Amino acid sequence: MAKTVYQRNQKVWVESVGAWAIIEKIVPIWAKGFDEPVRVTYDVGLGREFLAHELKPEDRMDPQEGGVLSNWRVLRARNKWQQESDCLHHPFPGTYPVVVTDPNDWGGWRTPGAEYDRDPRKIEFQAKLIAAAPRLHALSREIMTLVGDHPEDAPPALLALAQKAAAIERELHETPAAGTVEG
């Protein structure tokens, strides 16, 4: 069964035309005897309807292109607000984790000093998890591809994992409607 990949009013790149467009209408194609659409097309106002694989969302980044996500790593920053002797209970006294997402060691995630001091093991775990996110994302995409290539051969547990991964992938690429706040 087909699921929608894009939302109405979402900006997409139409590869075959080489232009940006806005999805004006989602067109499900139904077949007798099925509870869900068998195919979904998108009307972007260019004279014909397009399938999902012919479109790319505005903000989608391909991790393979230029290694966009390959630079994520945990660095140690010097703890300016406490002496090393004052924080011997920290996993790495005198430092705190900083996740950088750029080859030049900047951009990424940092934590306030007071929060790190309150629960340093939790913050250390968060830093490692964030730095591992691109690899976990690649792993989930491999699972989805494996199951997508041979859905009839996939064990039910693997099929369920692929469906969960696909739902998370859709969330990653969703464009929130104007005026909404995520929290």
PDB file of C-alpha atoms in Angstrom:
ATOM      1  CA  MET A   1       0.000   0.000   0.000  1.00  0.00           C
ATOM      2  CA  ALA A   2       1.124   3.534  -0.660  1.00  0.00           C
ATOM      3  CA  LYS A   3       1.701   6.155   1.990  1.00  0.00           C
ATOM      4  CA  THR A   4       2.097   9.889   1.520  1.00  0.00           C
ATOM      5  CA  VAL A   5       5.660  11.104   1.690  1.00  0.00           C
ATOM      6  CA  TYR A   6       5.015  14.832   1.308  1.00  0.00           C
ATOM      7  CA  GLN A   7       2.447  17.226   2.716  1.00  0.00           C
ATOM      8  CA  ARG A   8       0.256  19.820   1.072  1.00  0.00           C
ATOM      9  CA  ASN A   9       2.019  23.218   0.738  1.00  0.00           C
ATOM     10  CA  GLN A  10       5.458  21.609   1.135  1.00  0.00           C
ATOM     11  CA  LYS A  11       8.208  22.978  -1.093  1.00  0.00           C
ATOM     12  CA  VAL A  12       9.845  20.283  -3.247  1.00  0.00           C
ATOM     13  CA  TRP A  13      12.438  20.074  -5.991  1.00  0.00           C
ATOM     14  CA  VAL A  14      11.010  18.506  -9.179  1.00  0.00           C
ATOM     15  CA  GLU A  15      14.030  16.749 -10.677  1.00  0.00           C
ATOM     16  CA  SER A  16      12.630  16.095 -14.166  1.00  0.00           C
ATOM     17  CA  VAL A  17      11.632  19.740 -14.599  1.00  0.00           C
ATOM     18  CA  GLY A  18      14.563  21.238 -12.709  1.00  0.00           C
ATOM     19  CA  ALA A  19      12.435  23.620 -10.676  1.00  0.00           C
ATOM     20  CA  TRP A  20      11.089  24.185  -7.190  1.00  0.00           C
ATOM     21  CA  ALA A  21       7.356  23.735  -6.701  1.00  0.00           C
ATOM     22  CA  ILE A  22       4.784  23.640  -3.924  1.00  0.00           C
ATOM     23  CA  ILE A  23       2.592  20.575  -3.462  1.00  0.00           C
ATOM     24  CA  GLU A  24      -0.904  21.792  -4.226  1.00  0.00           C
ATOM     25  CA  LYS A  25      -2.775  18.526  -3.973  1.00  0.00           C
ATOM     26  CA  ILE A  26      -2.148  14.951  -2.819  1.00  0.00           C
ATOM     27  CA  VAL A  27      -3.870  12.525  -5.178  1.00  0.00           C
ATOM     28  CA  PRO A  28      -4.444   8.978  -3.833  1.00  0.00           C
ATOM     29  CA  ILE A  29      -5.169   6.259  -6.423  1.00  0.00           C
ATOM     30  CA  TRP A  30      -7.626   3.678  -5.106  1.00  0.00           C
ATOM     31  CA  ALA A  31      -8.331   0.171  -6.323  1.00  0.00           C
ATOM     32  CA  LYS A  32     -11.377  -1.920  -5.563  1.00  0.00           C
ATOM     33  CA  GLY A  33     -10.867  -4.301  -2.657  1.00  0.00           C
ATOM     34  CA  PHE A  34      -8.062  -2.324  -0.983  1.00  0.00           C
ATOM     35  CA  ASP A  35      -8.420  -0.367   2.257  1.00  0.00           C
ATOM     36  CA  GLU A  36      -5.572   2.001   1.401  1.00  0.00           C
ATOM     37  CA  PRO A  37      -4.498   3.771  -1.799  1.00  0.00           C
ATOM     38  CA  VAL A  38      -2.354   1.647  -4.097  1.00  0.00           C
ATOM     39  CA  ARG A  39      -0.408   4.703  -5.276  1.00  0.00           C
ATOM     40  CA  VAL A  40      -0.091   8.355  -4.320  1.00  0.00           C
ATOM     41  CA  THR A  41       0.797  11.153  -6.723  1.00  0.00           C
ATOM     42  CA  TYR A  42       1.372  14.843  -6.112  1.00  0.00           C
ATOM     43  CA  ASP A  43      -0.013  17.790  -8.076  1.00  0.00           C
ATOM     44  CA  VAL A  44       2.525  20.619  -7.975  1.00  0.00           C
ATOM     45  CA  GLY A  45       0.897  22.808 -10.629  1.00  0.00           C
ATOM     46  CA  LEU A  46       3.258  21.888 -13.466  1.00  0.00           C
ATOM     47  CA  GLY A  47       0.751  20.228 -15.782  1.00  0.00           C
ATOM     48  CA  ARG A  48       1.024  16.631 -14.596  1.00  0.00           C
ATOM     49  CA  GLU A  49       1.146  14.650 -11.378  1.00  0.00           C
ATOM     50  CA  PHE A  50       4.445  13.371  -9.985  1.00  0.00           C
ATOM     51  CA  LEU A  51       5.360  10.295  -7.951  1.00  0.00           C
ATOM     52  CA  ALA A  52       7.260  10.674  -4.666  1.00  0.00           C
ATOM     53  CA  HIS A  53      10.574   9.462  -6.129  1.00  0.00           C
ATOM     54  CA  GLU A  54      10.476  12.303  -8.681  1.00  0.00           C
ATOM     55  CA  LEU A  55      10.452  14.917  -5.900  1.00  0.00           C
ATOM     56  CA  LYS A  56      12.909  15.935  -3.190  1.00  0.00           C
ATOM     57  CA  PRO A  57      11.995  17.971  -0.121  1.00  0.00           C
ATOM     58  CA  GLU A  58      13.611  21.355   0.347  1.00  0.00           C
ATOM     59  CA  ASP A  59      15.512  20.417   3.476  1.00  0.00           C
ATOM     60  CA  ARG A  60      16.523  16.807   2.771  1.00  0.00           C
ATOM     61  CA  MET A  61      20.223  16.147   3.129  1.00  0.00           C
ATOM     62  CA  ASP A  62      21.805  13.023   1.735  1.00  0.00           C
ATOM     63  CA  PRO A  63      24.461  11.806   4.190  1.00  0.00           C
ATOM     64  CA  GLN A  64      26.412  10.259   1.293  1.00  0.00           C
ATOM     65  CA  GLU A  65      26.737  13.620  -0.498  1.00  0.00           C
ATOM     66  CA  GLY A  66      29.971  15.181   0.667  1.00  0.00           C
ATOM     67  CA  GLY A  67      29.927  13.388   4.005  1.00  0.00           C
ATOM     68  CA  VAL A  68      27.501  15.907   5.525  1.00  0.00           C
ATOM     69  CA  LEU A  69      26.944  13.753   8.595  1.00  0.00           C
ATOM     70  CA  SER A  70      30.294  11.996   8.744  1.00  0.00           C
ATOM     71  CA  ASN A  71      31.986  14.659  10.876  1.00  0.00           C
ATOM     72  CA  TRP A  72      29.880  14.264  14.009  1.00  0.00           C
ATOM     73  CA  ARG A  73      32.119  13.535  16.980  1.00  0.00           C
ATOM     74  CA  VAL A  74      32.587  14.228  20.680  1.00  0.00           C
ATOM     75  CA  LEU A  75      35.357  16.626  21.691  1.00  0.00           C
ATOM     76  CA  ARG A  76      36.375  17.603  25.215  1.00  0.00           C
ATOM     77  CA  ALA A  77      36.202  21.289  26.202  1.00  0.00           C
ATOM     78  CA  ARG A  78      37.974  22.738  29.220  1.00  0.00           C
ATOM     79  CA  ASN A  79      35.673  23.293  32.174  1.00  0.00           C
ATOM     80  CA  LYS A  80      35.947  27.046  32.833  1.00  0.00           C
ATOM     81  CA  TRP A  81      33.471  27.233  35.678  1.00  0.00           C
ATOM     82  CA  GLN A  82      35.072  24.637  37.992  1.00  0.00           C
ATOM     83  CA  GLN A  83      38.571  23.584  38.959  1.00  0.00           C
ATOM     84  CA  GLU A  84      39.482  19.979  38.241  1.00  0.00           C
ATOM     85  CA  SER A  85      39.756  19.286  41.972  1.00  0.00           C
ATOM     86  CA  ASP A  86      36.156  20.504  42.480  1.00  0.00           C
ATOM     87  CA  CYS A  87      34.695  17.983  40.036  1.00  0.00           C
ATOM     88  CA  LEU A  88      36.493  14.728  40.680  1.00  0.00           C
ATOM     89  CA  HIS A  89      33.083  12.987  40.548  1.00  0.00           C
ATOM     90  CA  HIS A  90      32.849  13.768  36.791  1.00  0.00           C
ATOM     91  CA  PRO A  91      33.812  11.007  34.340  1.00  0.00           C
ATOM     92  CA  PHE A  92      36.487  13.316  32.835  1.00  0.00           C
ATOM     93  CA  PRO A  93      37.359  15.891  35.534  1.00  0.00           C
ATOM     94  CA  GLY A  94      38.123  19.358  34.221  1.00  0.00           C
ATOM     95  CA  THR A  95      36.335  18.873  30.880  1.00  0.00           C
ATOM     96  CA  TYR A  96      32.861  18.485  29.450  1.00  0.00           C
ATOM     97  CA  PRO A  97      31.641  16.969  26.148  1.00  0.00           C
ATOM     98  CA  VAL A  98      30.948  19.039  23.063  1.00  0.00           C
ATOM     99  CA  VAL A  99      29.474  17.390  19.962  1.00  0.00           C
ATOM    100  CA  VAL A 100      30.752  19.059  16.801  1.00  0.00           C
ATOM    101  CA  THR A 101      29.119  18.503  13.431  1.00  0.00           C
ATOM    102  CA  ASP A 102      31.527  20.387  11.204  1.00  0.00           C
ATOM    103  CA  PRO A 103      34.990  19.425   9.932  1.00  0.00           C
ATOM    104  CA  ASN A 104      36.340  22.668  11.452  1.00  0.00           C
ATOM    105  CA  ASP A 105      35.380  21.651  15.008  1.00  0.00           C
ATOM    106  CA  TRP A 106      32.445  23.999  15.420  1.00  0.00           C
ATOM    107  CA  GLY A 107      28.675  23.812  15.152  1.00  0.00           C
ATOM    108  CA  GLY A 108      26.720  21.204  17.010  1.00  0.00           C
ATOM    109  CA  TRP A 109      25.595  20.614  20.587  1.00  0.00           C
ATOM    110  CA  ARG A 110      26.737  21.924  23.938  1.00  0.00           C
ATOM    111  CA  THR A 111      25.304  21.736  27.425  1.00  0.00           C
ATOM    112  CA  PRO A 112      25.131  24.382  30.168  1.00  0.00           C
ATOM    113  CA  GLY A 113      27.724  23.908  32.899  1.00  0.00           C
ATOM    114  CA  ALA A 114      25.208  23.665  35.713  1.00  0.00           C
ATOM    115  CA  GLU A 115      23.316  20.938  33.886  1.00  0.00           C
ATOM    116  CA  TYR A 116      26.521  18.979  33.280  1.00  0.00           C
ATOM    117  CA  ASP A 117      27.504  19.235  36.942  1.00  0.00           C
ATOM    118  CA  ARG A 118      24.053  18.016  38.048  1.00  0.00           C
ATOM    119  CA  ASP A 119      24.274  14.742  36.071  1.00  0.00           C
ATOM    120  CA  PRO A 120      27.546  14.339  34.132  1.00  0.00           C
ATOM    121  CA  ARG A 121      26.977  10.670  33.220  1.00  0.00           C
ATOM    122  CA  LYS A 122      23.654  11.531  31.590  1.00  0.00           C
ATOM    123  CA  ILE A 123      25.236  14.347  29.570  1.00  0.00           C
ATOM    124  CA  GLU A 124      28.145  12.102  28.525  1.00  0.00           C
ATOM    125  CA  PHE A 125      25.634   9.515  27.263  1.00  0.00           C
ATOM    126  CA  GLN A 126      23.678  12.196  25.371  1.00  0.00           C
ATOM    127  CA  ALA A 127      26.870  13.423  23.702  1.00  0.00           C
ATOM    128  CA  LYS A 128      27.802   9.906  22.559  1.00  0.00           C
ATOM    129  CA  LEU A 129      24.255   9.245  21.354  1.00  0.00           C
ATOM    130  CA  ILE A 130      24.140  12.463  19.331  1.00  0.00           C
ATOM    131  CA  ALA A 131      27.555  11.749  17.799  1.00  0.00           C
ATOM    132  CA  ALA A 132      26.379   8.217  16.888  1.00  0.00           C
ATOM    133  CA  ALA A 133      23.104   9.450  15.351  1.00  0.00           C
ATOM    134  CA  PRO A 134      24.369   9.548  11.724  1.00  0.00           C
ATOM    135  CA  ARG A 135      25.572   5.944  11.973  1.00  0.00           C
ATOM    136  CA  LEU A 136      22.303   4.847  13.581  1.00  0.00           C
ATOM    137  CA  HIS A 137      20.417   6.689  10.823  1.00  0.00           C
ATOM    138  CA  ALA A 138      22.446   4.880   8.157  1.00  0.00           C
ATOM    139  CA  LEU A 139      21.755   1.557   9.891  1.00  0.00           C
ATOM    140  CA  SER A 140      18.005   2.191   9.929  1.00  0.00           C
ATOM    141  CA  ARG A 141      18.101   3.143   6.228  1.00  0.00           C
ATOM    142  CA  GLU A 142      19.910  -0.139   5.472  1.00  0.00           C
ATOM    143  CA  ILE A 143      17.198  -2.063   7.343  1.00  0.00           C
ATOM    144  CA  MET A 144      14.473  -0.243   5.385  1.00  0.00           C
ATOM    145  CA  THR A 145      16.253  -0.964   2.090  1.00  0.00           C
ATOM    146  CA  LEU A 146      16.757  -4.638   2.962  1.00  0.00           C
ATOM    147  CA  VAL A 147      13.112  -5.101   3.891  1.00  0.00           C
ATOM    148  CA  GLY A 148      11.941  -2.966   0.960  1.00  0.00           C
ATOM    149  CA  ASP A 149      13.865  -5.108  -1.531  1.00  0.00           C
ATOM    150  CA  HIS A 150      12.439  -8.394  -0.207  1.00  0.00           C
ATOM    151  CA  PRO A 151       9.356  -7.706   1.960  1.00  0.00           C
ATOM    152  CA  GLU A 152       7.962 -11.191   1.459  1.00  0.00           C
ATOM    153  CA  ASP A 153      11.148 -12.776   2.849  1.00  0.00           C
ATOM    154  CA  ALA A 154      11.476 -10.483   5.871  1.00  0.00           C
ATOM    155  CA  PRO A 155      10.617 -11.915   9.284  1.00  0.00           C
ATOM    156  CA  PRO A 156       7.678 -10.112  10.944  1.00  0.00           C
ATOM    157  CA  ALA A 157       9.929  -8.620  13.635  1.00  0.00           C
ATOM    158  CA  LEU A 158      12.277  -7.116  11.012  1.00  0.00           C
ATOM    159  CA  LEU A 159       9.289  -5.841   9.028  1.00  0.00           C
ATOM    160  CA  ALA A 160       7.984  -4.103  12.167  1.00  0.00           C
ATOM    161  CA  LEU A 161      11.412  -2.536  12.778  1.00  0.00           C
ATOM    162  CA  ALA A 162      11.538  -1.267   9.190  1.00  0.00           C
ATOM    163  CA  GLN A 163       8.092   0.291   9.575  1.00  0.00           C
ATOM    164  CA  LYS A 164       9.172   2.064  12.771  1.00  0.00           C
ATOM    165  CA  ALA A 165      12.345   3.265  11.036  1.00  0.00           C
ATOM    166  CA  ALA A 166      10.291   4.560   8.099  1.00  0.00           C
ATOM    167  CA  ALA A 167       8.020   6.499  10.474  1.00  0.00           C
ATOM    168  CA  ILE A 168      11.052   8.113  12.131  1.00  0.00           C
ATOM    169  CA  GLU A 169      12.531   8.898   8.700  1.00  0.00           C
ATOM    170  CA  ARG A 170       9.289  10.660   7.709  1.00  0.00           C
ATOM    171  CA  GLU A 171       9.423  12.707  10.937  1.00  0.00           C
ATOM    172  CA  LEU A 172      12.994  13.751  10.130  1.00  0.00           C
ATOM    173  CA  HIS A 173      11.961  15.134   6.772  1.00  0.00           C
ATOM    174  CA  GLU A 174       8.632  16.693   7.739  1.00  0.00           C
ATOM    175  CA  THR A 175       8.374  20.423   7.317  1.00  0.00           C
ATOM    176  CA  PRO A 176       6.317  21.878  10.181  1.00  0.00           C
ATOM    177  CA  ALA A 177       3.458  24.129   9.194  1.00  0.00           C
ATOM    178  CA  ALA A 178       4.068  27.849   9.671  1.00  0.00           C
ATOM    179  CA  GLY A 179       3.322  29.086  13.168  1.00  0.00           C
ATOM    180  CA  THR A 180       3.671  25.702  14.913  1.00  0.00           C
ATOM    181  CA  VAL A 181       6.110  25.163  17.728  1.00  0.00           C
ATOM    182  CA  GLU A 182       7.617  21.744  18.330  1.00  0.00           C
ATOM    183  CA  GLY A 183       8.256  20.765  21.896  1.00  0.00           C
TER     184      GLY A 183
END
